[in-house]
Coordinates of C-alpha atoms in Angstrom, one line a residue:
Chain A
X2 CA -45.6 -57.4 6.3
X3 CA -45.1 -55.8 9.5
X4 CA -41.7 -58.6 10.3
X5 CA -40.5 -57.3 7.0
X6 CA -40.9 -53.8 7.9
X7 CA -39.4 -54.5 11.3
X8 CA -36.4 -56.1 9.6
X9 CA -36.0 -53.1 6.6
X10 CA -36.3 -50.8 9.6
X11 CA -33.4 -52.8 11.3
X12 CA -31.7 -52.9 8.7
X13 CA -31.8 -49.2 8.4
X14 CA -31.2 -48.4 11.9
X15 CA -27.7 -50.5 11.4
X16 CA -26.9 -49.0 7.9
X17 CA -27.7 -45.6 9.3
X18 CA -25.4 -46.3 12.6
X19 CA -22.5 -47.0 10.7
X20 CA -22.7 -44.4 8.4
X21 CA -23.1 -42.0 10.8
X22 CA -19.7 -43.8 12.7
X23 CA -18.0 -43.1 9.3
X24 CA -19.2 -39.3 9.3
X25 CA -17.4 -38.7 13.0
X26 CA -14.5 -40.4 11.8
X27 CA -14.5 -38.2 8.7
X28 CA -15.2 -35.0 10.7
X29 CA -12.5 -36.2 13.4
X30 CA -9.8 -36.9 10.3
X31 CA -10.9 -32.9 8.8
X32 CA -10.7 -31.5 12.6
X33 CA -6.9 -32.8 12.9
X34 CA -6.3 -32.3 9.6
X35 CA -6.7 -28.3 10.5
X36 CA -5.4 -28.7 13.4
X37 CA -2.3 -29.4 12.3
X38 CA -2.4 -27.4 8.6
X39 CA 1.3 -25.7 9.9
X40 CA 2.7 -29.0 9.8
X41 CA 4.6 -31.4 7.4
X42 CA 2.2 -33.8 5.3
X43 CA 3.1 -37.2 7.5
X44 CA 2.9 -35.3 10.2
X45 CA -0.4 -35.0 9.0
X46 CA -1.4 -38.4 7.8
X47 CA 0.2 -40.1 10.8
X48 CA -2.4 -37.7 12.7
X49 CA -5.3 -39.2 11.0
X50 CA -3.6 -42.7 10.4
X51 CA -3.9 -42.3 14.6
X52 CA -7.6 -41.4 14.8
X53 CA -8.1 -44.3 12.7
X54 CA -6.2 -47.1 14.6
X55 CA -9.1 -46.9 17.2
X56 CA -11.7 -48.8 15.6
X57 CA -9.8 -50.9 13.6
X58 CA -13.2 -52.0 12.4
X59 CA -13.4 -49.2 10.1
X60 CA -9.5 -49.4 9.1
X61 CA -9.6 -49.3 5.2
X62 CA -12.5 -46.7 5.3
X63 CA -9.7 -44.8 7.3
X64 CA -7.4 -45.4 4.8
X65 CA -9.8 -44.6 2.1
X66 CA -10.6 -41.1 3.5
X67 CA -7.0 -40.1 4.4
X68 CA -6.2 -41.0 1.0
X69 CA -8.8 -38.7 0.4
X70 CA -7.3 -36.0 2.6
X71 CA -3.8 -36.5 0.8
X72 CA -5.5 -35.1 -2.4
X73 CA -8.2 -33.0 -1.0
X74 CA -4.9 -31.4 1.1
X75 CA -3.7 -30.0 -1.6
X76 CA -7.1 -29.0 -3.4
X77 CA -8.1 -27.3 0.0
X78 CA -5.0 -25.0 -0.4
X79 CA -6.7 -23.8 -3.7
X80 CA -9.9 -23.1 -1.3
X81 CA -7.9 -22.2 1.6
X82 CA -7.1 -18.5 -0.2
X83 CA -10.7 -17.6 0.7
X84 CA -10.7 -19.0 4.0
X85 CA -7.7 -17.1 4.6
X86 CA -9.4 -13.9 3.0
X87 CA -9.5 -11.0 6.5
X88 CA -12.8 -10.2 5.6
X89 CA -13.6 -8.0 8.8
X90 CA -11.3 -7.1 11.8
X91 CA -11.4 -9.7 14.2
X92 CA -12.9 -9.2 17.9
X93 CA -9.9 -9.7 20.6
X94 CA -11.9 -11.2 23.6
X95 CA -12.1 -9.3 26.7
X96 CA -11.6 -5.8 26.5
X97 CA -10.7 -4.8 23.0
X98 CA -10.2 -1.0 23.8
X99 CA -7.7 -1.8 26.4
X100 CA -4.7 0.4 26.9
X101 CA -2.0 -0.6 28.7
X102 CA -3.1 -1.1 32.2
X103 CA -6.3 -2.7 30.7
X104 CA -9.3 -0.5 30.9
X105 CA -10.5 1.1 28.0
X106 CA -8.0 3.6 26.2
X107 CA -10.0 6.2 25.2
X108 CA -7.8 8.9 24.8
X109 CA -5.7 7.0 22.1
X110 CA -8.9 4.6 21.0
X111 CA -11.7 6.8 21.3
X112 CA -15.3 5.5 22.9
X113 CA -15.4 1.7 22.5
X114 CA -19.0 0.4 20.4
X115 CA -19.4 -2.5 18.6
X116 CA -19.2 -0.5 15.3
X117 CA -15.8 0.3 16.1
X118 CA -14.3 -3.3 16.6
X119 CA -15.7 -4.9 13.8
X120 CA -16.1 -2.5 10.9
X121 CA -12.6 -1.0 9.7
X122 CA -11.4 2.6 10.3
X123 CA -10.5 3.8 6.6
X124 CA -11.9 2.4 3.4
X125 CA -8.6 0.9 2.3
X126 CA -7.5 -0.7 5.3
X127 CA -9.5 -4.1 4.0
X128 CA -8.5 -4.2 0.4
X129 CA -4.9 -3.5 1.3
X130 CA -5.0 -6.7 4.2
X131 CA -6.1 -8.7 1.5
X132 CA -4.5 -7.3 -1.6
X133 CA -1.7 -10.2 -2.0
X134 CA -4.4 -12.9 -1.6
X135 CA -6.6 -11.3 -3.6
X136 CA -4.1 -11.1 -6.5
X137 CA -2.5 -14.2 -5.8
X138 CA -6.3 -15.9 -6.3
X139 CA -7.1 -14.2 -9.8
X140 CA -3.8 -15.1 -11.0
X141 CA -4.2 -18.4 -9.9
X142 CA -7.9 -18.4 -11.4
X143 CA -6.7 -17.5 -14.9
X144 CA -4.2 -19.9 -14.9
X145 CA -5.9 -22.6 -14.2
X146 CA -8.3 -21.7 -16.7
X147 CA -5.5 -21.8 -19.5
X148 CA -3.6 -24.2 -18.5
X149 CA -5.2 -26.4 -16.2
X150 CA -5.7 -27.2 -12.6
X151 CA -2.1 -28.9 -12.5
X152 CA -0.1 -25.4 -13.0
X153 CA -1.6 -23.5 -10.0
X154 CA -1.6 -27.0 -8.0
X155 CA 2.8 -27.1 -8.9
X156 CA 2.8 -23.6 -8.4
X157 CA 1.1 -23.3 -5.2
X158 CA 3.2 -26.7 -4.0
X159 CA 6.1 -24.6 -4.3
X160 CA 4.4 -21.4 -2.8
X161 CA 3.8 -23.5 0.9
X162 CA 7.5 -24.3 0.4
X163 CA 8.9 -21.3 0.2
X164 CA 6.7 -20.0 3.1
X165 CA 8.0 -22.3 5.5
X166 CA 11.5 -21.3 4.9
X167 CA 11.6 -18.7 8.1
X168 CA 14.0 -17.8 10.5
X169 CA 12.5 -18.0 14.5
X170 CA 9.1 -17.1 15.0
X171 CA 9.7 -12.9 16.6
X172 CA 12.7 -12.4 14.1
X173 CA 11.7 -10.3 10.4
X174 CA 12.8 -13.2 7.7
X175 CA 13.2 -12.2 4.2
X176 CA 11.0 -13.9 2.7
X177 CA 13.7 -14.0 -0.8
X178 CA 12.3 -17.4 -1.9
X179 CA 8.6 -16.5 -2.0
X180 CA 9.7 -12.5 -3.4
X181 CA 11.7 -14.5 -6.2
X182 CA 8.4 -16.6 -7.2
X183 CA 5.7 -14.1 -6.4
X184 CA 7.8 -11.9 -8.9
X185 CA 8.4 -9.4 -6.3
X186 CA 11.7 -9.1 -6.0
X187 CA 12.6 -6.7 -8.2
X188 CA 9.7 -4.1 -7.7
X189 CA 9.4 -1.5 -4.9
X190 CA 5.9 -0.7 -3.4
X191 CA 4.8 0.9 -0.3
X192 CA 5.5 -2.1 1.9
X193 CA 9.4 -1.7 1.1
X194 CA 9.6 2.4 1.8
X195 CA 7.0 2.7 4.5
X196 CA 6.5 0.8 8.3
X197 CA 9.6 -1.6 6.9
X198 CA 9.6 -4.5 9.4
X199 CA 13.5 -4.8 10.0
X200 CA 13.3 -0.9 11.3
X201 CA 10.2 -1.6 13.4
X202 CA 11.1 -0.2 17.1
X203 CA 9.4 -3.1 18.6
X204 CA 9.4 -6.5 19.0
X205 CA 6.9 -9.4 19.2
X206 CA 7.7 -11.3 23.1
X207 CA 9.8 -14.1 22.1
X208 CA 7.9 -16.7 24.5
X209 CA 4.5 -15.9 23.0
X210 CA 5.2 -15.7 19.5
X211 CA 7.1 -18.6 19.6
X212 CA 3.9 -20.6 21.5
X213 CA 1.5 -19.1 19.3
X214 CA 3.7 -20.9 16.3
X215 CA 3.7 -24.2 17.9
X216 CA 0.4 -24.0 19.1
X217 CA 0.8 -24.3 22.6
X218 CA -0.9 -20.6 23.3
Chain B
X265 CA -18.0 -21.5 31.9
X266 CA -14.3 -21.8 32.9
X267 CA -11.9 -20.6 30.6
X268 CA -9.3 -22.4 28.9
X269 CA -5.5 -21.6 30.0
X270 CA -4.9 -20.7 26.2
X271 CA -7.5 -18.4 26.6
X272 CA -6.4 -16.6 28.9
X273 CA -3.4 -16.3 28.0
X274 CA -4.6 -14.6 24.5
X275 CA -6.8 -12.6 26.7
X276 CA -3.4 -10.8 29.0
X277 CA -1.7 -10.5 25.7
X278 CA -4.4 -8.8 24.2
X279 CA -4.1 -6.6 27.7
X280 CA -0.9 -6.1 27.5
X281 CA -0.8 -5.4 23.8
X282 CA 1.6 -8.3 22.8
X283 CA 0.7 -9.3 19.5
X284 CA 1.0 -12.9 17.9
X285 CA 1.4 -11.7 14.4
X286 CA 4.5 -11.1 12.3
X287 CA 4.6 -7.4 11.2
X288 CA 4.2 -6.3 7.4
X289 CA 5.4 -3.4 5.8
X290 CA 2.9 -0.9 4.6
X291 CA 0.4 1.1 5.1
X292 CA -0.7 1.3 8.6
X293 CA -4.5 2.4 9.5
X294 CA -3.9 2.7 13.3
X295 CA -4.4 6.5 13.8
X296 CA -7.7 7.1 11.2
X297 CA -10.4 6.2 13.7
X298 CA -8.4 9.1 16.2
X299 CA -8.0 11.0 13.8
X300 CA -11.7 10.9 12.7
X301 CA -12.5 11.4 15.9
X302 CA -10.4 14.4 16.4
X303 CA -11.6 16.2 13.4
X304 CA -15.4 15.6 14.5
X305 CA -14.3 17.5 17.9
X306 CA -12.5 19.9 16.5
X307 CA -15.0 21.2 13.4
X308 CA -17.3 21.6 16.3
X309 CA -14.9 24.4 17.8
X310 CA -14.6 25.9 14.4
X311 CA -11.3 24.4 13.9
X312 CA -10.3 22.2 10.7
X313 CA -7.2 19.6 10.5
X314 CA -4.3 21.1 8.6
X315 CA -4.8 19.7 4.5
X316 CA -2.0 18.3 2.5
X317 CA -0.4 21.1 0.3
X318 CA -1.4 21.0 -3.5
X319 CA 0.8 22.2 -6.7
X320 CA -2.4 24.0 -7.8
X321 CA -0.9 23.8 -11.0
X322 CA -0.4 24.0 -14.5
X323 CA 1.1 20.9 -16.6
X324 CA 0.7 20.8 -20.4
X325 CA 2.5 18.3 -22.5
X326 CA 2.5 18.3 -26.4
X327 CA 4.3 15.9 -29.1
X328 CA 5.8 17.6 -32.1
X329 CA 7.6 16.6 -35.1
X330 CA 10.9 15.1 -33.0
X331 CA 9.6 14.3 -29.8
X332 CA 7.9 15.2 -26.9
X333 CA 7.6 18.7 -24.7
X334 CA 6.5 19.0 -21.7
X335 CA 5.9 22.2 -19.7
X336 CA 4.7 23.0 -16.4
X337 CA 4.4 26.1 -13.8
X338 CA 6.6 26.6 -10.5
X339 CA 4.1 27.5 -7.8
X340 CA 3.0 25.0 -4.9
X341 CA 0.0 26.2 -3.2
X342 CA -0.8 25.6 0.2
X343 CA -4.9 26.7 0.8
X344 CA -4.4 30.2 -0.5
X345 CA -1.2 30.7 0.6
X346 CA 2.1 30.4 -1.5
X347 CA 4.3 27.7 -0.1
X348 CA 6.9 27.4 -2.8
X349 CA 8.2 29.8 -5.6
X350 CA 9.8 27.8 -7.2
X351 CA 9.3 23.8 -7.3
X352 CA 10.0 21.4 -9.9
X353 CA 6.8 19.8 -11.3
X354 CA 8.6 17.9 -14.4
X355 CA 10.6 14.7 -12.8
X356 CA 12.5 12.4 -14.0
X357 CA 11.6 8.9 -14.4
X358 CA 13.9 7.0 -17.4
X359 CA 16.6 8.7 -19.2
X360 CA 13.9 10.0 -22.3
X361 CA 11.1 9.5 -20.1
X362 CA 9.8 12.3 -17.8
X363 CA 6.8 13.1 -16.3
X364 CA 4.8 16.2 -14.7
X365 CA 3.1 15.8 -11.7
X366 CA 0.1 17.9 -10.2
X367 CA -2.3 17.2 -7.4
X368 CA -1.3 16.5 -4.0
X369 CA 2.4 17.4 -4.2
X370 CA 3.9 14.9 -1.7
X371 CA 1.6 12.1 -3.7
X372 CA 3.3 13.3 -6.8
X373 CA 6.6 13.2 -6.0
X374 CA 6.6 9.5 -4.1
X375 CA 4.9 8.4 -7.0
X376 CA 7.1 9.2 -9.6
X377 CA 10.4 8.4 -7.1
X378 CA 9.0 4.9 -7.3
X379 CA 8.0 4.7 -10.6
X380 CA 11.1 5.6 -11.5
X381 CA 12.9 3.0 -9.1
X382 CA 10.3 0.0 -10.6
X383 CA 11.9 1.6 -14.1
X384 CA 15.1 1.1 -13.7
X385 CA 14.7 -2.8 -12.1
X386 CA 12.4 -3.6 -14.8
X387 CA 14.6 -2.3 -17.6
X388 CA 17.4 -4.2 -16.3
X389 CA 15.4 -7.4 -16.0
X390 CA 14.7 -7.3 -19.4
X391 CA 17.8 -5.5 -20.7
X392 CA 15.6 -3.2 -22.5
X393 CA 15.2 0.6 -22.7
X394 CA 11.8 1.2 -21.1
X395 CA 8.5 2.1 -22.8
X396 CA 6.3 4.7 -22.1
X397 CA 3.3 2.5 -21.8
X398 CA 5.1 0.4 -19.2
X399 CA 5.3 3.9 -16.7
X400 CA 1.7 4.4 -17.7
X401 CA 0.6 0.9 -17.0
X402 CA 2.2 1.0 -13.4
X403 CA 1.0 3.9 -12.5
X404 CA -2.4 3.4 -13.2
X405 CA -2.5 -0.2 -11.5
X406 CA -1.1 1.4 -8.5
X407 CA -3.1 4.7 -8.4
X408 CA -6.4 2.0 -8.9
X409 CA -5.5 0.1 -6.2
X410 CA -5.7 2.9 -3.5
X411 CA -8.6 4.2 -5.5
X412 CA -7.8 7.7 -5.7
X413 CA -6.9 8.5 -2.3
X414 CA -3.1 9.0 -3.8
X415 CA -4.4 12.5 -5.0
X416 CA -1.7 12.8 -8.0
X417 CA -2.3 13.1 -11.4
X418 CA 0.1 13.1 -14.1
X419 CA 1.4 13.8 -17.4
X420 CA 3.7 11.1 -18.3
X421 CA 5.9 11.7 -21.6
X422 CA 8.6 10.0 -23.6
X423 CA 10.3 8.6 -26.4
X424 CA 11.0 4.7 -26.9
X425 CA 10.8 2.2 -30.2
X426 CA 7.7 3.1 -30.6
X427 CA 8.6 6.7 -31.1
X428 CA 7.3 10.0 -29.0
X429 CA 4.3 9.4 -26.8
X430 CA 1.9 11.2 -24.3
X431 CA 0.0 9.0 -21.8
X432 CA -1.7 11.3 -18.7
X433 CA -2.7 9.4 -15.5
X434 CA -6.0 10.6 -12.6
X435 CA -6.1 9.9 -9.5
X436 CA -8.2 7.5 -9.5
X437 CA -6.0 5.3 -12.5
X438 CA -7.9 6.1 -15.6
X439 CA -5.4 7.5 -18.3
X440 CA -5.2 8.9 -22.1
X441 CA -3.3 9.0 -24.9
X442 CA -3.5 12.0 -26.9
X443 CA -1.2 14.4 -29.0
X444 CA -1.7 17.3 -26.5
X445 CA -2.8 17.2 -22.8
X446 CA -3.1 19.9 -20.1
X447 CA -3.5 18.7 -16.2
X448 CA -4.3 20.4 -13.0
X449 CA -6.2 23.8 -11.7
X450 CA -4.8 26.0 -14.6
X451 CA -6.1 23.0 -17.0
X452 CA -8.6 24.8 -18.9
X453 CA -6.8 27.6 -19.1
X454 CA -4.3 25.8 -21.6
X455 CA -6.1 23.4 -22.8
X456 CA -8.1 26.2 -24.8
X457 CA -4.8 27.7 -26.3
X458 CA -3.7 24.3 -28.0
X459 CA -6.9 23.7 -29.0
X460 CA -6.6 27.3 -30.8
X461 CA -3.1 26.9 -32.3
X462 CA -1.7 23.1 -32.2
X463 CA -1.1 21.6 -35.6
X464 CA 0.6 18.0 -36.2
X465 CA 4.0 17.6 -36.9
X466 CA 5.3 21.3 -35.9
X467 CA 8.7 22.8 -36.1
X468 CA 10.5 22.6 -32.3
X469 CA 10.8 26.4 -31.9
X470 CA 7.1 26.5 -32.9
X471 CA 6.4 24.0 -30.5
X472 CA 8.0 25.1 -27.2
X473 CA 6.5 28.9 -28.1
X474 CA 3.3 27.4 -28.0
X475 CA 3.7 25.0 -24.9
X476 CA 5.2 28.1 -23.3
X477 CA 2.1 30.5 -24.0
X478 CA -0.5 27.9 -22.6
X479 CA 1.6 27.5 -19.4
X480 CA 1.4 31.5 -19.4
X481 CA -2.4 31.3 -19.6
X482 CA -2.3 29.1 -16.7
X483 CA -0.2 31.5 -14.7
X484 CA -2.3 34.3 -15.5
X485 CA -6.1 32.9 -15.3
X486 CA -5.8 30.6 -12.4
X487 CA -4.8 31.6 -9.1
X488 CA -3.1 28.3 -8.1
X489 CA -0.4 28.8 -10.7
X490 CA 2.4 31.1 -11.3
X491 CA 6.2 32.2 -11.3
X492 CA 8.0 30.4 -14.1
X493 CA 7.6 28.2 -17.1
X494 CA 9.8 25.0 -17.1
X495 CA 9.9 23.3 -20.1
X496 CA 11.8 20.1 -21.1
X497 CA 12.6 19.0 -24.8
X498 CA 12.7 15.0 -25.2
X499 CA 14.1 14.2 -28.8
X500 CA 15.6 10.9 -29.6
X501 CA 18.8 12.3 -29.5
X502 CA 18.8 14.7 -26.5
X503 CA 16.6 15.4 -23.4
X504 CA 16.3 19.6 -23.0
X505 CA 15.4 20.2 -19.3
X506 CA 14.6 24.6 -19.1
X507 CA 14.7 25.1 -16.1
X508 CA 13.2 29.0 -15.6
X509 CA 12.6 28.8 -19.6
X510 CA 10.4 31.9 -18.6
X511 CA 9.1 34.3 -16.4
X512 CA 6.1 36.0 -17.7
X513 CA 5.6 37.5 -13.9
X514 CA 8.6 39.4 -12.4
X515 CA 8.2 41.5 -9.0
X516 CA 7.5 44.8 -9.1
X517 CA 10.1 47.0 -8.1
X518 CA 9.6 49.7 -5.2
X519 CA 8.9 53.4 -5.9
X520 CA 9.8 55.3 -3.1
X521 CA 12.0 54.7 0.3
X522 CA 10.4 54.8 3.6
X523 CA 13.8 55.5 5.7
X524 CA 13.3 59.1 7.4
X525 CA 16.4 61.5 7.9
X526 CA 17.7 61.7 11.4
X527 CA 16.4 64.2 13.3
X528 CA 12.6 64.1 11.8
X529 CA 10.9 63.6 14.9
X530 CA 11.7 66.0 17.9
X531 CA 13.0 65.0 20.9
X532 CA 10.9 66.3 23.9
X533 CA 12.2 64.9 26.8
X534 CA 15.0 62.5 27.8
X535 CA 15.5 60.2 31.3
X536 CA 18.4 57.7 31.7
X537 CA 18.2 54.9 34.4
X538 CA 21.3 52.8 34.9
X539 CA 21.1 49.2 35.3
X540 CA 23.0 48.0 38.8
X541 CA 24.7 44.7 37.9
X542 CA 26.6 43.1 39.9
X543 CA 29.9 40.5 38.9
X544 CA 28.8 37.6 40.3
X545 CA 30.8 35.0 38.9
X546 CA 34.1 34.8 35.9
X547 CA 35.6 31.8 34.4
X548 CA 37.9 31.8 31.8
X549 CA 37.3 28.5 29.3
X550 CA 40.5 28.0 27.1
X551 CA 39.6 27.7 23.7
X552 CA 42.2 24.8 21.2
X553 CA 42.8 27.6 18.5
X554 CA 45.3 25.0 16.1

């Protein structure tokens, strides 16, 4: 009685070793699979394919889950709205009240508290950082509940196109493609009369915007 | 813990005030927590921060048997104080679409600039003549999205397919649709005479009498309105902007002089000290006279 025991608690020792080898692997895949989200899809699965090739024990549960990944790519970009939702102001590290020369600004900033960094300044300031998601999400929402989950699946396909067409990293793009699908092109709203970014005075530092993109920074 | 060379990096740029993100056009909150700040400090002294000016006005729109009239005052009021004569409160948005604006008059007036812009592009997207309800519907999606904080509301009036219509928009995007509608501080003023003498379907000379005398009642029972009436007739045929269709209040003309003859006050007595200046320097500066 107690052999058999022995052998059933064995046995689940093993089963519960591998599986929790397969959860690492699964967590490592997801990791570089966000990691790399600016990236081209094979880009991408040649990431994970990478991760995999080390234990070629667990090969074809590798290629199971980045099979997976391929599909649950494009279903996280249906989730991804939210995680890309600003839903407070982030805190900037070291001293977030800094002026120029790195000590706190309190002429322009006023008194630094907590309060301060992480709550916003004017009631709208929140709804109008997330406006676009927000719209983009109900639209998306109701059409997917008329039509299906493949028209905001195409849609959005062509959406993370359209995004990536850019010009270099601290130069203001267009944006034409996305404007013509988002429907924008032919309205005028407050972000085309007011703080336009082709009249903005200043300039992102080439070096650092263009490591920040690559993610060298 | 020793810190990671990306983070410090992040951490001098955050020093320095580079910034890592592509700039959007917009609204930009960067000044409201000074500016809160400022106002604390200063209502301490006694002191308030200078408010927007208001139209503290008058708008009253009314459909008759043609079309549409709309009429509105001339004053723009800036706390008690009279900052313009003689505005224009009616703008235009479409060519048989116009619209009266009260409230916050720099709200007002970018508000229906755009609206009218967004008019135009969307009429000649869909190669239509634009519909009344298409201004209202705009309007109120954008006045709801800043909730309220664009302080304009409007009277928005027309005639499309659907024949003449009278949509008016608050602030904070709620709207109606109704035969007759007054807006602004002189609102109740009249409101009460079209409730008293409006009847469907009148007669156009009817009509603008009676758009004028509510406009009138405005001027005269609210302080925040007065100087002219402006109306503007919107048939299907013709648009009819009077500009100074009235002015119930002219100034009042002086009654006597307050120049004195020479010689009224006596002269008691008289010193003269010249001024010693010198020539110190001369320079003659041609001047191309062809």
């Amino acid at each position: 009685m107690g052999h058999e025991n022995d052998q059933k608690s064995n046995r689940g020792a093993e089963k519960q070793r591998k599986w929790s080898k397969i959860i690492l692997l699964a967590r490592t895949v997801r990791k570089t699979l966000k990691r790399h989200r600016e990236q081209t899809l094979w880009v991408r699965i040649a990431a994970c394919l990478d991760y995999a090739a080390v234990d070629y024990f667990f090969i074809y549960f590798s290629v199971f889950i980045t099979s997976q990944a391929f599909c649950l790519n494009i279903l996280w970009n249906t989730r991804g709205l939210r995680s890309q939702l600003k839903d407070s102001v982030p805190v900037t590290g070291l001293c977030p009240q800094a002026g120029p020369y790195g000590v706190q600004d309190s002429l322009r900033r006023g008194f630094s508290s907590v309060k301060n960094e992480l709550l916003p300044s004017h009631p709208l300031e929140l709804s109008e950082k997330n406006f676009q998601l927000n719209q983009d999400k109900m639209n998306f929402n109701t059409l997917r509940n008329i039509q299906g989950l493949h028209a905001p699946l195409k849609l959005q396909m062509e959406y993370r196109a359209a995004r990536q067409i850019q010009r270099l990293p601290f130069l203001p793009s267009s944006n034409l493609a996305l404007d013509t699908l988002r429907g924008t092109d032919d309205t005028i709203g407050f972000e085309d009369i007011l703080n336009d970014p082709v009249l903005s005075e200043v300039m992102g530092d080439p070096h650092i915007m263009t490591e920040y993109k690559l993610g060298v920074l | 813990r020793q810190r990671t060379r990306p983070q410090l990096l992040r951490a001098e740029n955050t020093m320095l005030n580079t910034s890592t993100k592509t700039p959007t056009g917009g609204f930009s909150f960067e000044n409201t927590r000074r500016n809160a700040v400022l106002e604390a400090n200063l209502s301490e002294k006694g002191y308030s921060a200078p408010n927007a000016r208001k139209t503290g006005t008058t708008i009253a729109g009314l459909i008759f048997k043609d079309g549409v009239i709309l009429g509105a005052d001339t004053r723009a009021t800036d706390d008690m104080v009279v900052a313009d004569k003689n505005c224009m409160k009616i703008h235009y948005i479409a060519p048989k679409i116009y619209c009266c604006g009260a409230g916050v008059a720099a709200d007002a007036e970018v508000t229906t600039q755009m609206m009218s812009s967004n008019v135009e592009l969307h009429s000649l997207s869909t190669g239509r003549p634009p519909l009344v309800a298409m201004v209202t519907r705009q309007l109120k999606q954008m006045l709801f999205r800043y909730q309220g904080h664009i302080g304009s509301s409007l009277i928005v009036g027309g005639v499309d397919v659907n024949g003449p219509q009278l949509y008016s928009v608050y602030p904070h995007g709620s709207y109606d649709k109704l035969p007759f509608l007054t807006m602004g501080s002189g609102a109740a003023s009249a409101v009460s005479v079209f409730e008293d003498r409006y009847k469907p379907n009148m007669e156009l000379e009817e009509a603008k009498q009676l758009v004028r005398d509510a406009i009138t009642a405005g001027i005269f029972c609210d302080l925040g309105s007065g100087s002219n009436v402006d109306l503007c007739v919107i048939t299907e045929k013709t648009v009819d902007y009077l500009r100074g269709y009235d002015q119930p209040v002219q100034k009042g003309l002086r009654e006597g002089t307050y120049r004195y003859k020479p010689g009224t006050t006596a002269v008691l007595t008289k010193t003269v000290t010249p001024l010693p200046l010198d020539v110190v320097d001369e320079s003659v500066q041609v001047m191309d006279t062809e």
